[in-house]
Structures are given as C-alpha cells and as structure tokens.
Coordinates of C-alpha atoms in Angstrom, one line a residue:
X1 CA -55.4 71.6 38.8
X2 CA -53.1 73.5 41.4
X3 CA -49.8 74.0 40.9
X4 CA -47.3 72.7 43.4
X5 CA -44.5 74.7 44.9
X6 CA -41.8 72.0 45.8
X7 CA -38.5 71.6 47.8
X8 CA -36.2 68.9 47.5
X9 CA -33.4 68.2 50.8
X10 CA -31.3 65.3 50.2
X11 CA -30.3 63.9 53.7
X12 CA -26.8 64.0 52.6
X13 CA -25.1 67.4 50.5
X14 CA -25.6 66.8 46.6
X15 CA -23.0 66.1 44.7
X16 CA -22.9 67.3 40.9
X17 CA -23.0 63.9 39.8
X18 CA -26.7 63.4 41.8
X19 CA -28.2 65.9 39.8
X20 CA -29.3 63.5 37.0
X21 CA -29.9 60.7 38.9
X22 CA -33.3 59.5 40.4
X23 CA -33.4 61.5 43.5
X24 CA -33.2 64.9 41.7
X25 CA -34.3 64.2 37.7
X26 CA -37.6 62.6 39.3
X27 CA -38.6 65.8 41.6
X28 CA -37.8 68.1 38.1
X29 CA -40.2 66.1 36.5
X30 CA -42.7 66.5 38.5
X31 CA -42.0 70.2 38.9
X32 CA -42.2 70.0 35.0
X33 CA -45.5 68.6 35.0
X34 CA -47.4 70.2 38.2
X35 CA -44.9 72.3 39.5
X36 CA -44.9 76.2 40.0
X37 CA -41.5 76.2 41.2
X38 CA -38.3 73.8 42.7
X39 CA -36.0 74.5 44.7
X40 CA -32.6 72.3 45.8
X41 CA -31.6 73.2 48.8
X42 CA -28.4 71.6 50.2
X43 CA -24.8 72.2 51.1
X44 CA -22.9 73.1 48.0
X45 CA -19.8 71.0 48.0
X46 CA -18.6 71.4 44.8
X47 CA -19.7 73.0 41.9
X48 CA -23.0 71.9 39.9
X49 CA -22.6 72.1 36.2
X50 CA -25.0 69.6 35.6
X51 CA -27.7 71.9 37.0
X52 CA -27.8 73.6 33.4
X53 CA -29.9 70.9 32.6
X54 CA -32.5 71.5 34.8
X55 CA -33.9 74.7 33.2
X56 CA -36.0 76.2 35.7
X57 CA -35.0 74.8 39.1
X58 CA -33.3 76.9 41.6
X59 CA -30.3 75.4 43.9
X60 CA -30.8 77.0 47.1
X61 CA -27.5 76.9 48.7
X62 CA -27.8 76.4 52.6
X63 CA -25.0 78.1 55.1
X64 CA -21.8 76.9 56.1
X65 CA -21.6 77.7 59.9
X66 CA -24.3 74.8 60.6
X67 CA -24.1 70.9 59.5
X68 CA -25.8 70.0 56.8
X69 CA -29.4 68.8 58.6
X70 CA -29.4 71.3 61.3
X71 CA -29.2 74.4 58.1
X72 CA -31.9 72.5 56.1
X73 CA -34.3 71.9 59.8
X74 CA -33.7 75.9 59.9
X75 CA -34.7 76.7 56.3
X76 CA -37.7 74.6 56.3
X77 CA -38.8 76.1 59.8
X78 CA -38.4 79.5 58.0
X79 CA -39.9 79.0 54.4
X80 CA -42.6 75.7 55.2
X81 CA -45.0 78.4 54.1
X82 CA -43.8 78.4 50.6
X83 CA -43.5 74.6 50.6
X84 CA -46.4 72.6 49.3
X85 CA -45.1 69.4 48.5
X86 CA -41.8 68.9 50.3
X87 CA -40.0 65.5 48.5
X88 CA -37.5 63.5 50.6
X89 CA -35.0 60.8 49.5
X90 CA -34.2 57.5 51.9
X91 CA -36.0 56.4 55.4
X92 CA -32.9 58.4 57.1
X93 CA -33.1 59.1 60.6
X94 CA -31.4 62.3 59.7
X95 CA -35.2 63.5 58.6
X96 CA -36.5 62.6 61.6
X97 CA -36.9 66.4 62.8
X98 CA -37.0 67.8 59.7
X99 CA -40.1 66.1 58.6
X100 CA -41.7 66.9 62.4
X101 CA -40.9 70.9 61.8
X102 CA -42.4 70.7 58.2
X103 CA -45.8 68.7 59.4
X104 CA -46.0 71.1 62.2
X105 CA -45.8 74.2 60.7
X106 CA -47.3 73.0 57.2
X107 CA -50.1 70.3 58.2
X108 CA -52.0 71.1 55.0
X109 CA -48.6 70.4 53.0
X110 CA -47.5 66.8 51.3
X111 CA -44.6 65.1 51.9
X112 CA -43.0 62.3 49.8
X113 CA -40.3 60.0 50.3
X114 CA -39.0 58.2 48.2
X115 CA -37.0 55.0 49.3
X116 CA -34.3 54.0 47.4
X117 CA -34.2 51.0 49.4
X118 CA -33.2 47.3 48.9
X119 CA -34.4 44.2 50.9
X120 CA -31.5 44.8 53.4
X121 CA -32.0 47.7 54.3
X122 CA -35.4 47.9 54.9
X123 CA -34.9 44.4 57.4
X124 CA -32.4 47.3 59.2
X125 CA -34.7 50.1 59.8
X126 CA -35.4 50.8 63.3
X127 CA -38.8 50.5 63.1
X128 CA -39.4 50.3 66.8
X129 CA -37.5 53.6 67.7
X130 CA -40.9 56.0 68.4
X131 CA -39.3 58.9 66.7
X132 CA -38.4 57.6 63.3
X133 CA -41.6 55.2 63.4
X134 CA -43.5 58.9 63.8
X135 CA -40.9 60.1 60.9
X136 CA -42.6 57.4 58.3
X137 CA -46.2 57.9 59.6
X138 CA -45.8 62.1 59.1
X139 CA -44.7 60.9 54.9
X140 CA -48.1 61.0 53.2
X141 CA -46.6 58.9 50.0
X142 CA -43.9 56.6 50.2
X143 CA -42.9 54.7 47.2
X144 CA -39.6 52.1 46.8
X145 CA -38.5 51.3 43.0
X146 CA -38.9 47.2 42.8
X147 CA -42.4 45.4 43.6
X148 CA -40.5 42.6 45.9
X149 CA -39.9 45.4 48.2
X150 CA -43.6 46.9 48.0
X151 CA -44.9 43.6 48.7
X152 CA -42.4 43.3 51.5
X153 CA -43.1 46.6 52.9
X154 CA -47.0 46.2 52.6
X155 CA -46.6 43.1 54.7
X156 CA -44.4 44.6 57.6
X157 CA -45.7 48.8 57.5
X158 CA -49.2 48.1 56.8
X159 CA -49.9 50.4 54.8
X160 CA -50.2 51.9 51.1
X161 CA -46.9 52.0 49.6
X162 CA -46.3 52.8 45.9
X163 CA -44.2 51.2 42.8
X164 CA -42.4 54.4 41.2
X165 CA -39.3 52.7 39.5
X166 CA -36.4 54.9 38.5
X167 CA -36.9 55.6 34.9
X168 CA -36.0 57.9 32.1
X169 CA -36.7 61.9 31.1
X170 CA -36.7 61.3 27.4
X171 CA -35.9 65.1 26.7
X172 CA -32.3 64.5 28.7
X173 CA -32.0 61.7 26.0
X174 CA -32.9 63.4 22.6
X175 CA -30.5 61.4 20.3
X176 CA -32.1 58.0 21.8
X177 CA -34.7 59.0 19.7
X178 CA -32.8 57.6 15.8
X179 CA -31.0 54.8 17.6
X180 CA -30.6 51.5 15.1
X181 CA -29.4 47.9 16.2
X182 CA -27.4 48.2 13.2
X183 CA -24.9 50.7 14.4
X184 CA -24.1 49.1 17.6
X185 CA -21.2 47.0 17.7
X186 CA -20.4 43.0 20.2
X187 CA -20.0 45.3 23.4
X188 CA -20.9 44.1 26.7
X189 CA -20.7 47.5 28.5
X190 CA -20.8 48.0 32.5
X191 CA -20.9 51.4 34.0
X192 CA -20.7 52.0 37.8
X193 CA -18.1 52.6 40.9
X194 CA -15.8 49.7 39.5
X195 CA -14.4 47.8 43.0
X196 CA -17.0 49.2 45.1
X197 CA -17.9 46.6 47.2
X198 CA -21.6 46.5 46.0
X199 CA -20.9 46.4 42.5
X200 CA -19.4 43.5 42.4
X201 CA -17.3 44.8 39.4
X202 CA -15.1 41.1 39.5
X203 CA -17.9 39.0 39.0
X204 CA -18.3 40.7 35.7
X205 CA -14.4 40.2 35.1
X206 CA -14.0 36.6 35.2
X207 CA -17.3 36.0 34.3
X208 CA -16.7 37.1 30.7
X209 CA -13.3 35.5 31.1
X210 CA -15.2 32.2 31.1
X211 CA -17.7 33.4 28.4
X212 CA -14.8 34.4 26.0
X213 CA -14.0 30.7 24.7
X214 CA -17.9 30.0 24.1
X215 CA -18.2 33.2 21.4
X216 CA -18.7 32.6 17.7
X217 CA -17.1 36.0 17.2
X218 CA -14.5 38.8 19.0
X219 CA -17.1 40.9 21.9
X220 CA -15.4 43.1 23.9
X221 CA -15.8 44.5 27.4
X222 CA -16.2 48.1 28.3
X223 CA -16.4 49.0 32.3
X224 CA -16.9 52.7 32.3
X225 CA -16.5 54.7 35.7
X226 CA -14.5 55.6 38.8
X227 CA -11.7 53.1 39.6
X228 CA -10.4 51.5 43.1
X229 CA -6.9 50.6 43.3
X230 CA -7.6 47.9 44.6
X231 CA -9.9 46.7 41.2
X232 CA -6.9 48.5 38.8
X233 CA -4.5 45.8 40.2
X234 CA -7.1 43.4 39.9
X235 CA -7.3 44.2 36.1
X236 CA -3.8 44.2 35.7
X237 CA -3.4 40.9 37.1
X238 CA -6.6 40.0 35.1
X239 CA -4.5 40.8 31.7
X240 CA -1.2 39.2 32.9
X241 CA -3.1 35.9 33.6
X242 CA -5.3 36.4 30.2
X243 CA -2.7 37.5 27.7
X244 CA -5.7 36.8 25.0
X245 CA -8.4 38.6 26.5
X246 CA -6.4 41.8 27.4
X247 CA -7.2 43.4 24.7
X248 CA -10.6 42.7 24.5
X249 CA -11.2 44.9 28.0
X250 CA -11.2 48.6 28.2
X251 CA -11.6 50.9 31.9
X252 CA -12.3 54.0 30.4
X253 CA -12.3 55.5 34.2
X254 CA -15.1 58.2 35.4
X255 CA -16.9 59.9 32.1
X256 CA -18.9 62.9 32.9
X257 CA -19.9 64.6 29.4
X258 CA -22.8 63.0 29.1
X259 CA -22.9 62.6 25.0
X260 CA -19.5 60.3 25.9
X261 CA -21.6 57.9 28.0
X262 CA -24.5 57.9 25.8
X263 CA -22.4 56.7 23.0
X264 CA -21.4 53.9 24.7
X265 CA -25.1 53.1 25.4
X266 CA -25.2 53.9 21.4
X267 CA -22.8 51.1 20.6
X268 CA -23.4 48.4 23.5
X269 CA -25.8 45.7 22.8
X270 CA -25.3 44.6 26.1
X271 CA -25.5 45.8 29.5
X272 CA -24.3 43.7 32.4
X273 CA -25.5 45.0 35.8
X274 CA -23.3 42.5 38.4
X275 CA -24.1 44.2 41.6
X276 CA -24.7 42.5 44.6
X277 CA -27.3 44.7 45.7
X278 CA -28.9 48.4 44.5
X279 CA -31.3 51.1 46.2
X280 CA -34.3 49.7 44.1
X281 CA -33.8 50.0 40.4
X282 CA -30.8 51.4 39.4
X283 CA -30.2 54.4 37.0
X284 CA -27.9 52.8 34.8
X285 CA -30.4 50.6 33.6
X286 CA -32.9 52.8 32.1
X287 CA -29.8 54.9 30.5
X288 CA -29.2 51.4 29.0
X289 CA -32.7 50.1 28.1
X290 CA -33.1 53.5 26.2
X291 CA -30.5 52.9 24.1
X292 CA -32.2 48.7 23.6
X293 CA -29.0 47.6 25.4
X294 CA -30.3 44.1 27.0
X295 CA -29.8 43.7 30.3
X296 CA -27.7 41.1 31.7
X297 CA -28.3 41.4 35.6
X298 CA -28.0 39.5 39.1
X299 CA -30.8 38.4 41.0
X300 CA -31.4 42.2 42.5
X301 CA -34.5 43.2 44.3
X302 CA -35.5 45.2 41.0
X303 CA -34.7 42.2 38.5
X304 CA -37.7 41.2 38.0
X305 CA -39.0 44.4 37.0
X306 CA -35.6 45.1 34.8
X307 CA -36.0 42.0 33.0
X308 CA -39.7 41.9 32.7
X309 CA -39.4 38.6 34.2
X310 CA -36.6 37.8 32.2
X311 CA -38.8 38.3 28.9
X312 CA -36.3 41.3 28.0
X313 CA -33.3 40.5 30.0
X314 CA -31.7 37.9 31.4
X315 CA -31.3 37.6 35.4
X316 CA -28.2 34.9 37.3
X317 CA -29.7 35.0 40.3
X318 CA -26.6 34.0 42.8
X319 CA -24.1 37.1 43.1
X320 CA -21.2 35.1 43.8
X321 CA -21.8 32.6 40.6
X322 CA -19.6 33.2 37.7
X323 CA -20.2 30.2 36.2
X324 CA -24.3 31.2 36.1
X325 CA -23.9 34.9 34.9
X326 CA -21.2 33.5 32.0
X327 CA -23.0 31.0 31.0
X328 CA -25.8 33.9 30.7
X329 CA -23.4 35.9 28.7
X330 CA -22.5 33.5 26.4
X331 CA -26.1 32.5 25.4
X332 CA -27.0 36.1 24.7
X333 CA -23.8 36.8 22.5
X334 CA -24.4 33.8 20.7
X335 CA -27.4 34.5 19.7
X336 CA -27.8 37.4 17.4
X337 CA -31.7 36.9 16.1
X338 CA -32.7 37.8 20.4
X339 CA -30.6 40.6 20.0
X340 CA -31.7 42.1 17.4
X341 CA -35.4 41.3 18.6
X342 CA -34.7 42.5 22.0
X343 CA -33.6 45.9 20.7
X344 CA -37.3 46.7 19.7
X345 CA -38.7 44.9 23.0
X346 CA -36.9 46.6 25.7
X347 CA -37.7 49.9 24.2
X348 CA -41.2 49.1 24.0
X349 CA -40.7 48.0 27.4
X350 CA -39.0 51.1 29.0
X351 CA -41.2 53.5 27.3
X352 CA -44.0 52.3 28.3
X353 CA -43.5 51.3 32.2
X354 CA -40.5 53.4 33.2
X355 CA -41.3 56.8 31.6
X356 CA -40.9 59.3 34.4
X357 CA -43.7 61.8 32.4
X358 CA -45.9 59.3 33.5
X359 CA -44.7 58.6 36.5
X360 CA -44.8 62.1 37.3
X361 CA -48.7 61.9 36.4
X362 CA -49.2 59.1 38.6
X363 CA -47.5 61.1 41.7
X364 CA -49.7 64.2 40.8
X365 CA -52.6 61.5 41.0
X366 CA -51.3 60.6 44.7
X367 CA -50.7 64.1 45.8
X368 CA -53.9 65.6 44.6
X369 CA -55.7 62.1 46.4
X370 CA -54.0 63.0 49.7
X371 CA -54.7 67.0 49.1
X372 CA -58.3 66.0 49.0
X373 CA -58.3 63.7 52.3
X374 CA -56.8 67.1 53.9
X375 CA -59.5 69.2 53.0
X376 CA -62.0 67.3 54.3
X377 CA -61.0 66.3 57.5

C-alpha cells in the first residue's frame, strides 16, 4: 500500500506541551504506520523538547514577519505538491483558505480534520457562512472523539462522520506495561489546568470534602497541574475551613517530566475528571485508564465512551452537583473488591477500543477509501 507524505498545521502555534497530546501523537501514529514522512509546521514559540519523542518527524518552523495562518496559507501554496494527506485540528475558520489553496493545488490529496469538538461548540459553528460551510465540504474525513457528537453531527451535516477517540501510543508508555493494583496506594488523582473555568477543579474540592467522612480508611487527593490564583486562595481557604482534611490534599503545580506524571498514574487508583465540558475525549483519561486508574467523571459528551457506559467508570452527570459526584466517590473508595476488578477491566477496555495503532489502521482504511473514489472519478 502507498506510503503517505503528511503535514500537520495546527490553527493556533504549538506549544511544547501539545506535542504529546491528541492533535500531534495521533498524526505520528499514523506517520508510524503509513507514513513516508511528517512534518509540523507552525510558529515556534518556545522551545520543543518534547519533540525528542517523536523520532522521525520533522518540525518545520514557519517565518516570523507573517501571522501565524497567513505563513502556513504560504507554505502549503509552495509545498501542496509534497503533501499527500494534509491533517487539520478543530472546525476553525482560520482554515478556511488554507484548506481552499491545498484542494486547489492538490485535488488528488486527502485532507482530515479532526474535531476536537464538544456539544457546544459544534451548536456554535457558523454553518451558514458559505465560506466555512465550503471549508467542511473540501475535508474528505472528519472524525470528533465521543459517539453523542457523531450521532449529533450525522443528524445536522449529513454526512459520514467518524468515531476516532483520543487514545494511547503504548510505546510512549513502556513501564505501563508491569503495572500491579498492588502497588498503587487510596489516591484520587486529578490532573488538568486547576481553576480553569472548564475544569471545574472546585467541584472536585468540596466534593471529596463531603466524601471524606463516608471513608473506611485515610484516601488522599492529588490535583496535579498549572495553578490559578484565584484556585490557590481557594485551596487555602479550603484547608483553613477543613483543618482535618488539609493534609490529606496535595497541588503538586505543572509537572512536565513525564516519568513524574506517570507515577502518579502508577499510584492512583482513581481518576476524577470534574470538568464541565472537553474537546471530545480528553487525554488525561487514557494516560489514566492505562495505568487501570478508574474513572470518576461528569456527565461529558465522551462519558459514555470513558466509562463504557458506566461498566468501567462511574459518570455524576450534573456539573454543578457535589453532592452526586461525592456520593460517587465515596462508593468507589469504599469498595475495594471493584477496584481491584476494575484494574484488569479498564485495561482490557482501553487496549482494546482506544489503541491509537489501530486507530491509525482504521484512518489508513478511510484514506486509502477516499484515494480510491479519486481515481476513479
């Protein structure tokens, strides 16, 4: 089968941190599978350590003199001929002209866009604006990361779009591999943007505040990542008002070795994801379900599809219910036997449905389908 030469453009410059999420790790994949070659090609920011882990891909720095889009429009218009399969990352109007240069110049070549989208969002998309409605129809694959927003999309687009979930490269994760229930420890862990609006980081906060009394035995609470002041002084005042609790609750603030994070994944047996909403399924949870974390979660689009229907997680639908995702939390901590159970479930689970190797062969399935409609029209 041919091999692909593919481009990635974020709408937006990368930031190091992006390089290992979904809308980077999931274009190396593929290049690992059924590409010739990858290139990155954005603004460079900052530097991009993290691109040692992406052995093989090239980061193609774009010029400083031009903004962001206008440099990437130029690049494309000067290189579509080396582009074969050109993958794009959110229903931005920003790719409006971008994706009209590449179809023009490359109308044999494939683009894909992937969505990142949650209900929300998609509701707000300017569907009857002519030039971004042309954006979507020159996309030859589309695919969003939770089935509630396929089926929603199917209904309002009508047409084909694909379920490609956010999953895991099991060669970033190699230690994953000889992970045992028995070494992890009563840790509910949270990683994400703590105060960030969307995150929803209090929720979690009080939440296991209320749990706390319920427990047969001392779990702690670890909220790894980047800290607003506003949430610090929220935390503060949290452990002034909960003398008791303080020191059950650690902010480790931003961690970016990666074997750090991954051994709090090692030790957690729980993951709570309180967010009030995500761009389809969020990384953090596969990084979790590797490690057989379960998955404590609000009702997000991707829930479903997180939880397995709730068969290896547990979902409180209402983001503003503490009560509902405690009461969640305390059931799960009190009950050792699904823990332990669930250990061997979700990793079942994740490696079988959210393996990007395979997701990468189902894209290669979609690309070589719409290669083949080309040809013969």
């Amino acid at each position: 089968m041919k091999k692909y030469n593919m481009c990635m453009i974020p709408a937006r410059p990368l930031e190091n941190v992006q390089l290992l999420k979904d809308r980077v790790i999931f274009p190396y994949v593929c290049y690992r599978t059924f590409g010739e070659s990858l290139r990155l090609v954005t603004k460079c920011t900052e530097d991009y350590p993290y691109l040692s882990y992406l052995e093989g891909a090239q980061l193609i720095s774009l010029p400083e003199e031009q903004s962001h889009m206008e440099a990437a429009v130029r690049y494309v218009s000067e290189h579509a001929g080396t582009i074969d399969l050109l993958f794009l990352f959110g229903a931005r109007g920003e790719y409006m002209e971008l994706a009209r240069t590449y179809r023009t110049l490359r109308p044999d070549g494939i683009i894909y866009l992937k969505l990142d989208a949650n209900i929300d969002w998609i509701n707000a998309l300017p569907l009857s604006h002519k030039p971004f409605s042309d954006f979507l129809q020159n996309c030859d694959i589309i695919s969003c990361e939770a089935r509630q927003i396929q089926s929603l999309l199917y209904k309002k687009w009508r047409r084909p779009i694909e379920y490609i979930p956010n999953g895991v490269y099991y060669p970033l994760y190699p230690e994953a591999a000889d992970v045992c229930y028995e070494e992890k420890e009563n840790i509910i862990l949270t990683v994400g943007r703590l105060g960030d609006i969307q995150k929803n980081s209090l929720l979690l906060l009080y939440a296991y505040a209320l749990a706390f009394p319920q427990l047969k035995e001392p779990w702690d609470l670890v909220m790894v990542g980047s800290v607003t002041p506003e949430f610090q002084a929220d935390y503060e005042d949290f452990c002034k008002r909960f003398p008791p609790l303080a020191p059950h609750v650690r902010l480790t603030g931003n961690i970016t070795d990666k074997y750090t994070l991954r051994q709090y994944y090692r030790k957690a047996k729980i993951f709570a994801l309180p967010s009030r909403g995500e761009g389809g399924s969020p990384n953090v949870f596969s990084e979790a379900a590797v490690y057989g974390c379960t998955v404590i979660t609000t009702g997000v689009d991707a829930a479903p599809d997180m939880t397995d229907n709730g068969r290896v997680g547990r979902i409180s639908p209402d983001i503003e219910d503490f009560d509902g995702f405690a009461k969640e939390l305390a059931a799960v901590c009190c009950d050792p036997d699904y823990l332990s159970r669930n250990f061997y479930e979700m990793r079942t689970y994740i490696k079988e449905y959210f393996d990007y190797e395979q997701l990468a062969f189902r894209l290669r399935m979609l690309v070589e389908l719409q290669s083949l409609k080309r040809r013969q029209s």
